[in-house]
PDB file of C-alpha atoms in Angstrom:
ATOM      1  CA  UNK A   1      21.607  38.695   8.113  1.00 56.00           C
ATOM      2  CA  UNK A   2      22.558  40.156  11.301  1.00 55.00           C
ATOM      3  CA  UNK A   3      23.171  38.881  14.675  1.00 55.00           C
ATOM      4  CA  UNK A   4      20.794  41.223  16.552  1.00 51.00           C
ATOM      5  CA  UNK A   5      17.964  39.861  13.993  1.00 58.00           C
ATOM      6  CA  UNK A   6      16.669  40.350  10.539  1.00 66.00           C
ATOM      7  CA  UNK A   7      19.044  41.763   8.193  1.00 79.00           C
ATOM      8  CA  UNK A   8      19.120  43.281   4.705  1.00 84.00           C
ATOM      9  CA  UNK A   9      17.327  42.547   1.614  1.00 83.00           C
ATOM     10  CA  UNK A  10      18.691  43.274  -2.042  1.00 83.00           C
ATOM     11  CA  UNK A  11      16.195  43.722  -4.589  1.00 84.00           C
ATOM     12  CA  UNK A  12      16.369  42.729  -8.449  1.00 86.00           C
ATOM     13  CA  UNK A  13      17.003  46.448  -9.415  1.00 91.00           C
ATOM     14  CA  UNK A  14      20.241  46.692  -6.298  1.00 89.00           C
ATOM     15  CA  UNK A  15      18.061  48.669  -3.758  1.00 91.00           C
ATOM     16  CA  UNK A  16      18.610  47.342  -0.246  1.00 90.00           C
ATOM     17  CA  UNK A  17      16.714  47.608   2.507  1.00 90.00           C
ATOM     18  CA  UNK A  18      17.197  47.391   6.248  1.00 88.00           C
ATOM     19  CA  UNK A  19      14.319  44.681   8.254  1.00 87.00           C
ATOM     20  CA  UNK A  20      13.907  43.921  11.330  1.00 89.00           C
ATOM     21  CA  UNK A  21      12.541  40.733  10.219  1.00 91.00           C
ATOM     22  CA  UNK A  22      13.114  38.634   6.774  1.00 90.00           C
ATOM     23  CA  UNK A  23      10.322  36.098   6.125  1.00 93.00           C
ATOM     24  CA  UNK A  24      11.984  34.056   2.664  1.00 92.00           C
ATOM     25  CA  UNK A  25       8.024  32.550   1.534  1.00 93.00           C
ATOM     26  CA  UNK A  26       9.668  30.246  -1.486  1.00 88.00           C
ATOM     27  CA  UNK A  27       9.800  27.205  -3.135  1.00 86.00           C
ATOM     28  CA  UNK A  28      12.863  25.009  -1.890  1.00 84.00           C
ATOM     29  CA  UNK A  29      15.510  25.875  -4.532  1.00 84.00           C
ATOM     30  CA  UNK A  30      14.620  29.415  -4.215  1.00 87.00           C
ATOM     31  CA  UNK A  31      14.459  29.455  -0.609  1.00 87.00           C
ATOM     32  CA  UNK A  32      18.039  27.635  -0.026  1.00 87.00           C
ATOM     33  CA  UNK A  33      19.981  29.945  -2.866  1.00 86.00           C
ATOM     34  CA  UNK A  34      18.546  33.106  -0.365  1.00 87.00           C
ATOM     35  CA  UNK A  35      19.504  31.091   2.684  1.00 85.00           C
ATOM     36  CA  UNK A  36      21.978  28.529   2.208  1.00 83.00           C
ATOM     37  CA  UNK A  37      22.798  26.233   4.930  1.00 82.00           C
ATOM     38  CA  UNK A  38      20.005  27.967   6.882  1.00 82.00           C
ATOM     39  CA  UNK A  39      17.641  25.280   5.579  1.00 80.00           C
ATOM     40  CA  UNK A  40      18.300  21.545   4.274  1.00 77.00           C
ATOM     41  CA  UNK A  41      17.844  20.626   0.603  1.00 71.00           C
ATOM     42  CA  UNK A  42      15.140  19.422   0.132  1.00 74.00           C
ATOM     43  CA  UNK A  43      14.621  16.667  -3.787  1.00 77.00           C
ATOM     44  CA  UNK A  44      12.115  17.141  -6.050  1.00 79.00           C
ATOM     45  CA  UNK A  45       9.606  14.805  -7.052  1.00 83.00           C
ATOM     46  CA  UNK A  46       7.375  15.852 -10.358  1.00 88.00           C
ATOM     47  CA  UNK A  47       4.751  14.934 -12.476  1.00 92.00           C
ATOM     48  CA  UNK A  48       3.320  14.754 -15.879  1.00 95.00           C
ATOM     49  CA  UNK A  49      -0.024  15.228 -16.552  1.00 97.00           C
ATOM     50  CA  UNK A  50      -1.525  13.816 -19.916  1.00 97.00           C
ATOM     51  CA  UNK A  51      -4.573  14.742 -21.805  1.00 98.00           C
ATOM     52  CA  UNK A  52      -6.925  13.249 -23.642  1.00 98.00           C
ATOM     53  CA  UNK A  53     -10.255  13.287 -25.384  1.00 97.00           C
ATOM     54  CA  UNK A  54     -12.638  10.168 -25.728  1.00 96.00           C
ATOM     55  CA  UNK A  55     -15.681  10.021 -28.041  1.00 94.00           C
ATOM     56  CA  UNK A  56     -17.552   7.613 -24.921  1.00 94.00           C
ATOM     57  CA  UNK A  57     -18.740   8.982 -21.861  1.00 93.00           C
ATOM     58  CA  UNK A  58     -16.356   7.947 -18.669  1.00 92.00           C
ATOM     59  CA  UNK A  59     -17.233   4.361 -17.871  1.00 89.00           C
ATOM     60  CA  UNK A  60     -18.240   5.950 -14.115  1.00 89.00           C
ATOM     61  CA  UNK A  61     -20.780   8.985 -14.484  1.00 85.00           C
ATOM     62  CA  UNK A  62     -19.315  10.829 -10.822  1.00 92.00           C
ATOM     63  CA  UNK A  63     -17.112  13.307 -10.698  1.00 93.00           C
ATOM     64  CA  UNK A  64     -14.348  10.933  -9.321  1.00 95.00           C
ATOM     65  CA  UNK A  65     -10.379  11.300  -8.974  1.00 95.00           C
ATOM     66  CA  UNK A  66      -9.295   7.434  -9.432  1.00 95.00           C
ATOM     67  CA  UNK A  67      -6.370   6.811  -7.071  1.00 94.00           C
ATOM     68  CA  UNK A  68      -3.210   3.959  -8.193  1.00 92.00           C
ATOM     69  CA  UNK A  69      -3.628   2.123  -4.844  1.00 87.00           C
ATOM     70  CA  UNK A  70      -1.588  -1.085  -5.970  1.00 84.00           C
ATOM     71  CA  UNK A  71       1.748   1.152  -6.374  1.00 75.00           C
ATOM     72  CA  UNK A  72       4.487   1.486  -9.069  1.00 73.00           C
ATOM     73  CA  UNK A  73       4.669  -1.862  -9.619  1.00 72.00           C
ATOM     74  CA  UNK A  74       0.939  -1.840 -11.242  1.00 79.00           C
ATOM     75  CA  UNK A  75       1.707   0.668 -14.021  1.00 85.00           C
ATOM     76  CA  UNK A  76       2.943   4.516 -14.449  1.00 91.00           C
ATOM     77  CA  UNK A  77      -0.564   6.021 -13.566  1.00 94.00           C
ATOM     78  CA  UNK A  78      -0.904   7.851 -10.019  1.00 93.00           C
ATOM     79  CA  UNK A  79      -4.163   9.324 -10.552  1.00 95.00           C
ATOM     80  CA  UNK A  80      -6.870   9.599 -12.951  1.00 96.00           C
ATOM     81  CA  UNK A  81     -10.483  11.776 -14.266  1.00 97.00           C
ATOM     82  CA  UNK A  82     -12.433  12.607 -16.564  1.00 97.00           C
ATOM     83  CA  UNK A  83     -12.710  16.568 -15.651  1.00 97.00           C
ATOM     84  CA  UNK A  84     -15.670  16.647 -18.061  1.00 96.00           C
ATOM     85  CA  UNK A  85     -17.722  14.712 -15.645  1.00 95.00           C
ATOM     86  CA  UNK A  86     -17.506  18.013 -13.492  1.00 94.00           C
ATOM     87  CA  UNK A  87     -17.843  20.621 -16.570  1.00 94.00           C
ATOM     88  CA  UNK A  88     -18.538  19.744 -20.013  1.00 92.00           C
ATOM     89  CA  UNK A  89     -16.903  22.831 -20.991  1.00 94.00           C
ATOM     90  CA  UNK A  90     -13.572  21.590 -20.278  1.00 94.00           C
ATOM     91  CA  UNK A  91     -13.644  19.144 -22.915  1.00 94.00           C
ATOM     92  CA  UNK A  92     -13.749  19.742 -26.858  1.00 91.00           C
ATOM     93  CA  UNK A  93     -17.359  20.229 -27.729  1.00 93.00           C
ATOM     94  CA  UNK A  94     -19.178  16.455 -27.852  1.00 94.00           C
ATOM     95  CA  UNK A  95     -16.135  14.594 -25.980  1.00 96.00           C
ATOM     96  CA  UNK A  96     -14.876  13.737 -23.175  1.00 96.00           C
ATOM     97  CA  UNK A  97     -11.947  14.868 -21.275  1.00 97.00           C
ATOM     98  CA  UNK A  98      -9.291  12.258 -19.346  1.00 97.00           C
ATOM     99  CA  UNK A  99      -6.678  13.350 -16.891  1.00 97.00           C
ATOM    100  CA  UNK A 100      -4.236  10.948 -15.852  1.00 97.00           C
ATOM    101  CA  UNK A 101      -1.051  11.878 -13.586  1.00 95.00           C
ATOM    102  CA  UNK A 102       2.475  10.627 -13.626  1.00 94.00           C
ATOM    103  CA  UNK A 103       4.285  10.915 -10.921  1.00 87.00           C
ATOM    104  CA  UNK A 104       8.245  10.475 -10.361  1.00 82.00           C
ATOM    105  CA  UNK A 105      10.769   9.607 -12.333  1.00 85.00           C
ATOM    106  CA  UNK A 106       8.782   8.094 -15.444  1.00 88.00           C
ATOM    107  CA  UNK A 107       8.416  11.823 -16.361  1.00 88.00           C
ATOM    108  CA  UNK A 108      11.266  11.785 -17.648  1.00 90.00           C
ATOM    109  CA  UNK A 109      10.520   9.483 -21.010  1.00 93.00           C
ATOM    110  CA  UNK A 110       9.643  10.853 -24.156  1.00 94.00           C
ATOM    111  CA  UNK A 111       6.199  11.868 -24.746  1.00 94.00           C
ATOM    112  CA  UNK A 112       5.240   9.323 -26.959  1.00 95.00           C
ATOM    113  CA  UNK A 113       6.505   6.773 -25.015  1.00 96.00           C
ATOM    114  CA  UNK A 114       4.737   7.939 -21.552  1.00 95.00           C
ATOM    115  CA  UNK A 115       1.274   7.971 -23.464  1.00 96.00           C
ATOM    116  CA  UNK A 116       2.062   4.222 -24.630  1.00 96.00           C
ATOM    117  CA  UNK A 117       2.499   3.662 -21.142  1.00 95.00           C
ATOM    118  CA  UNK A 118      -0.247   5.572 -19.433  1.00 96.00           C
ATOM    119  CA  UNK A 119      -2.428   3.804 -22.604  1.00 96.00           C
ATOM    120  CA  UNK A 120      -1.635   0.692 -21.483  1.00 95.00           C
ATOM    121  CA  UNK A 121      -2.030   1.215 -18.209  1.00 95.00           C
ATOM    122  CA  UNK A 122      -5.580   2.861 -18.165  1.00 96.00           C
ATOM    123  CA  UNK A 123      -6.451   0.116 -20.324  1.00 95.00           C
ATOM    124  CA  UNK A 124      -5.967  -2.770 -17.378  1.00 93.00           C
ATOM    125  CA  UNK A 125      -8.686  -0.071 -15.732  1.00 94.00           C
ATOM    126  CA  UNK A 126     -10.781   0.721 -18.247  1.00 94.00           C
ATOM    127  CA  UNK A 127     -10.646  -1.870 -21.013  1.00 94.00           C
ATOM    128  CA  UNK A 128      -9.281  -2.039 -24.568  1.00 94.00           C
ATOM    129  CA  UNK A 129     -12.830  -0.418 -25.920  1.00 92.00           C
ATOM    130  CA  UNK A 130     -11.998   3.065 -24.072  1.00 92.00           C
ATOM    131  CA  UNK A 131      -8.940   3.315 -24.215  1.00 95.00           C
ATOM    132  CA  UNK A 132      -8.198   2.828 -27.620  1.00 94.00           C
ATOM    133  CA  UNK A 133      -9.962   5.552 -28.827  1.00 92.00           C
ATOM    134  CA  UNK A 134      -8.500   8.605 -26.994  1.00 96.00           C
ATOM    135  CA  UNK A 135      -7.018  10.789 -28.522  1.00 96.00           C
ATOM    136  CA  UNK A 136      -3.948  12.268 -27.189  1.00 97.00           C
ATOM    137  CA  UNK A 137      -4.162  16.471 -26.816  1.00 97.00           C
ATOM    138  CA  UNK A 138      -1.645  17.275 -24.653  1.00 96.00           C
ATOM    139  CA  UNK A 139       1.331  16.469 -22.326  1.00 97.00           C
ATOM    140  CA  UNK A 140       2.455  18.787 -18.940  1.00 96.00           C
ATOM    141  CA  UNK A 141       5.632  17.788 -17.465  1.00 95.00           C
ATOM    142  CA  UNK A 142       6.488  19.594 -14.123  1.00 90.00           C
ATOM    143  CA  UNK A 143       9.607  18.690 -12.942  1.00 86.00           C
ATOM    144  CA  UNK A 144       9.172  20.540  -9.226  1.00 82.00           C
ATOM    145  CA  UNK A 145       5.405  19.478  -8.432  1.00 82.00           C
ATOM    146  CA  UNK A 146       6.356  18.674  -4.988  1.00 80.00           C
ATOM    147  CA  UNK A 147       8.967  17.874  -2.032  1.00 76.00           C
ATOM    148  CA  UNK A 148       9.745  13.796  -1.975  1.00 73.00           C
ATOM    149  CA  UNK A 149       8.576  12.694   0.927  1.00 72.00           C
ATOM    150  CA  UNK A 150      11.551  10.554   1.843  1.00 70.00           C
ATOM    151  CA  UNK A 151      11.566   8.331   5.256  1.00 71.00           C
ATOM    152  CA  UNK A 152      12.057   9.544   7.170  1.00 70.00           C
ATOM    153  CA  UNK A 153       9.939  12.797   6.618  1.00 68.00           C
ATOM    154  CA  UNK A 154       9.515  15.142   9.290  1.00 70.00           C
ATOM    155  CA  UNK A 155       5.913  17.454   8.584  1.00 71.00           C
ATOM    156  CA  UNK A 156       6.938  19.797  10.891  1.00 75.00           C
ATOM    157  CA  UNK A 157      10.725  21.467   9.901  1.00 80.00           C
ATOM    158  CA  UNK A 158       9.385  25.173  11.829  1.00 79.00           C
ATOM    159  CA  UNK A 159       9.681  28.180  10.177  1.00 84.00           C
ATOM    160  CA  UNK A 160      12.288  30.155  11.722  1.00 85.00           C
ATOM    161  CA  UNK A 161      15.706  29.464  10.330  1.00 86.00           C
ATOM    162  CA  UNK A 162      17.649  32.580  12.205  1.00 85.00           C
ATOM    163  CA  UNK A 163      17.033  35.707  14.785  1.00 86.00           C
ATOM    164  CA  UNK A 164      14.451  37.227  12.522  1.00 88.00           C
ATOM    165  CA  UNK A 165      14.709  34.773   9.898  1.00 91.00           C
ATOM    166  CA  UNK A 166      11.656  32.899   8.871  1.00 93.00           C
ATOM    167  CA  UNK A 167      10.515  30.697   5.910  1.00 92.00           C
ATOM    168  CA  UNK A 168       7.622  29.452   4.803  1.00 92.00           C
ATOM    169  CA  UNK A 169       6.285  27.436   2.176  1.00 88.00           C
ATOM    170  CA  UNK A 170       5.397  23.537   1.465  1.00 86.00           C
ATOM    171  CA  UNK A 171       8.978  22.306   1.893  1.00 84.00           C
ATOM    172  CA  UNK A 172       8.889  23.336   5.670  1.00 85.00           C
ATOM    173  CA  UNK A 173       5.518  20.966   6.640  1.00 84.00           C
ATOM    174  CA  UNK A 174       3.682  18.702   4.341  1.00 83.00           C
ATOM    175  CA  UNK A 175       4.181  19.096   0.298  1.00 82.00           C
ATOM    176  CA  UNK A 176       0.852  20.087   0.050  1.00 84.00           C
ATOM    177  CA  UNK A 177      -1.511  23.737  -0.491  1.00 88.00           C
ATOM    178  CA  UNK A 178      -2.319  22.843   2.852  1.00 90.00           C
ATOM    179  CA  UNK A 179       1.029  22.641   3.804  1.00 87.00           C
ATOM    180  CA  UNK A 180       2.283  25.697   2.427  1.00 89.00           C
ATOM    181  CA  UNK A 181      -1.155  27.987   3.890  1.00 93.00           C
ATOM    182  CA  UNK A 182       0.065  26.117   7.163  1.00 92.00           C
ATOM    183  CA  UNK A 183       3.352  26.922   7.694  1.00 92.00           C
ATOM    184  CA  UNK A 184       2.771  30.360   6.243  1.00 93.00           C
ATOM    185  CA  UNK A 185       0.487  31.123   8.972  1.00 94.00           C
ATOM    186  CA  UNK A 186       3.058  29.869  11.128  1.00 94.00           C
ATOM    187  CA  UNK A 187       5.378  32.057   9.636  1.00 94.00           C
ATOM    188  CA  UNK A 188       2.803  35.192  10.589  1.00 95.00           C
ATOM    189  CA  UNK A 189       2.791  34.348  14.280  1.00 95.00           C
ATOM    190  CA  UNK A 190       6.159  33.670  14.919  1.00 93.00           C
ATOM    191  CA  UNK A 191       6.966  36.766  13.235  1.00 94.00           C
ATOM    192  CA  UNK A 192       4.531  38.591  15.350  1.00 95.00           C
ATOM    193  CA  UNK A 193       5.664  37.073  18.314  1.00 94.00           C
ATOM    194  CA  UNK A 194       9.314  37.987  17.728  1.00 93.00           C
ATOM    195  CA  UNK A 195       8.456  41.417  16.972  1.00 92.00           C
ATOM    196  CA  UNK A 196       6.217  41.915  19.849  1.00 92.00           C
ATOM    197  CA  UNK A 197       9.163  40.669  22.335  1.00 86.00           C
TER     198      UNK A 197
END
């Protein structure tokens, strides 16, 4: 990066190119290997996301997204659905599709023990009758769903890291699509407004 602004960019293939302005639009590990110190590290939180089909109907007919509001302590589930209450098509054909969400560092058990725990959890919700029925299909772990959100958490880091240097993406506002379509339009005007001066 120069001093005067922007800098050069090396491609995959070793072609480099001279810009007057660099805008890095990247998740956080990504972003800080092409940066460095430019930008603070920023932790990972992740998820898992288990599967399941259920020969009952949901025990609540609305499209819903069921939120943990009694915390950790409660059991591993953050969220759950039943996805099929929106589509029938995205269950198997005459069942019923649940979606529950881990979040944090239980994602790191072994499969069979998180769906023992997410079982048992959903079953304080849902009762014994549901619950012991599903059938697991299938488990997503995502290791980099999102930034933690550690206190304290500033949702506005700004976007430009140099002269000519901008980044964009979740890990500069909140750890959300909202947050990354925010801070890259952010990105856009400051760029415009350095190039214009």
């Amino acid at each position: 990066m120069n001093e005067s602004g922007g800098g050069t960019v090396e491609t995959e293939d070793g072609q480099r190119i001279e810009a007057k302005v660099i805008v890095v639009a990247a998740d956080p590990p990504t972003a800080s290997a092409l940066l460095g110190d430019r930008i603070e590290p920023t932790k990972p939180r992740g998820c898992a996301s288990l599967y399941f089909a259920s020969d009952q109907p949901p025990p609540i007919s609305k499209p819903i997204l069921f939120l943990n509001g009694e915390g950790r302590s409660a059991g591993v589930v953050g969220n759950t659905c039943f996805p099929s209450s929106v589509s029938a098509s995205y269950a198997p054909e005459g069942k019923t599709l649940v979606s529950t969400t881990v979040i944090g560092d239980d994602i790191h058990r072994s499969e069979a023990e998180l769906e023992r725990l997410v079982k048992s959890h959903m079953t304080e919700w849902w009762g014994s009758d549901h619950v012991n029925q599903w059938t697991h299909l299938r488990t997503y772990k995502i290791p980099y769903s999102q930034n933690a959100q550690n206190v304290p958490f500033s949702a506005s880091k700004g976007v430009e890291v140099g002269r000519g240097v901008f980044v964009c993406g979740d890990h500069r506002s909140t750890p959300t699509v909202n947050g990354a379509i925010s801070s890259g339009i952010q990105a856009a005007k400051d760029t415009l407004k350095y190039l214009s001066s």
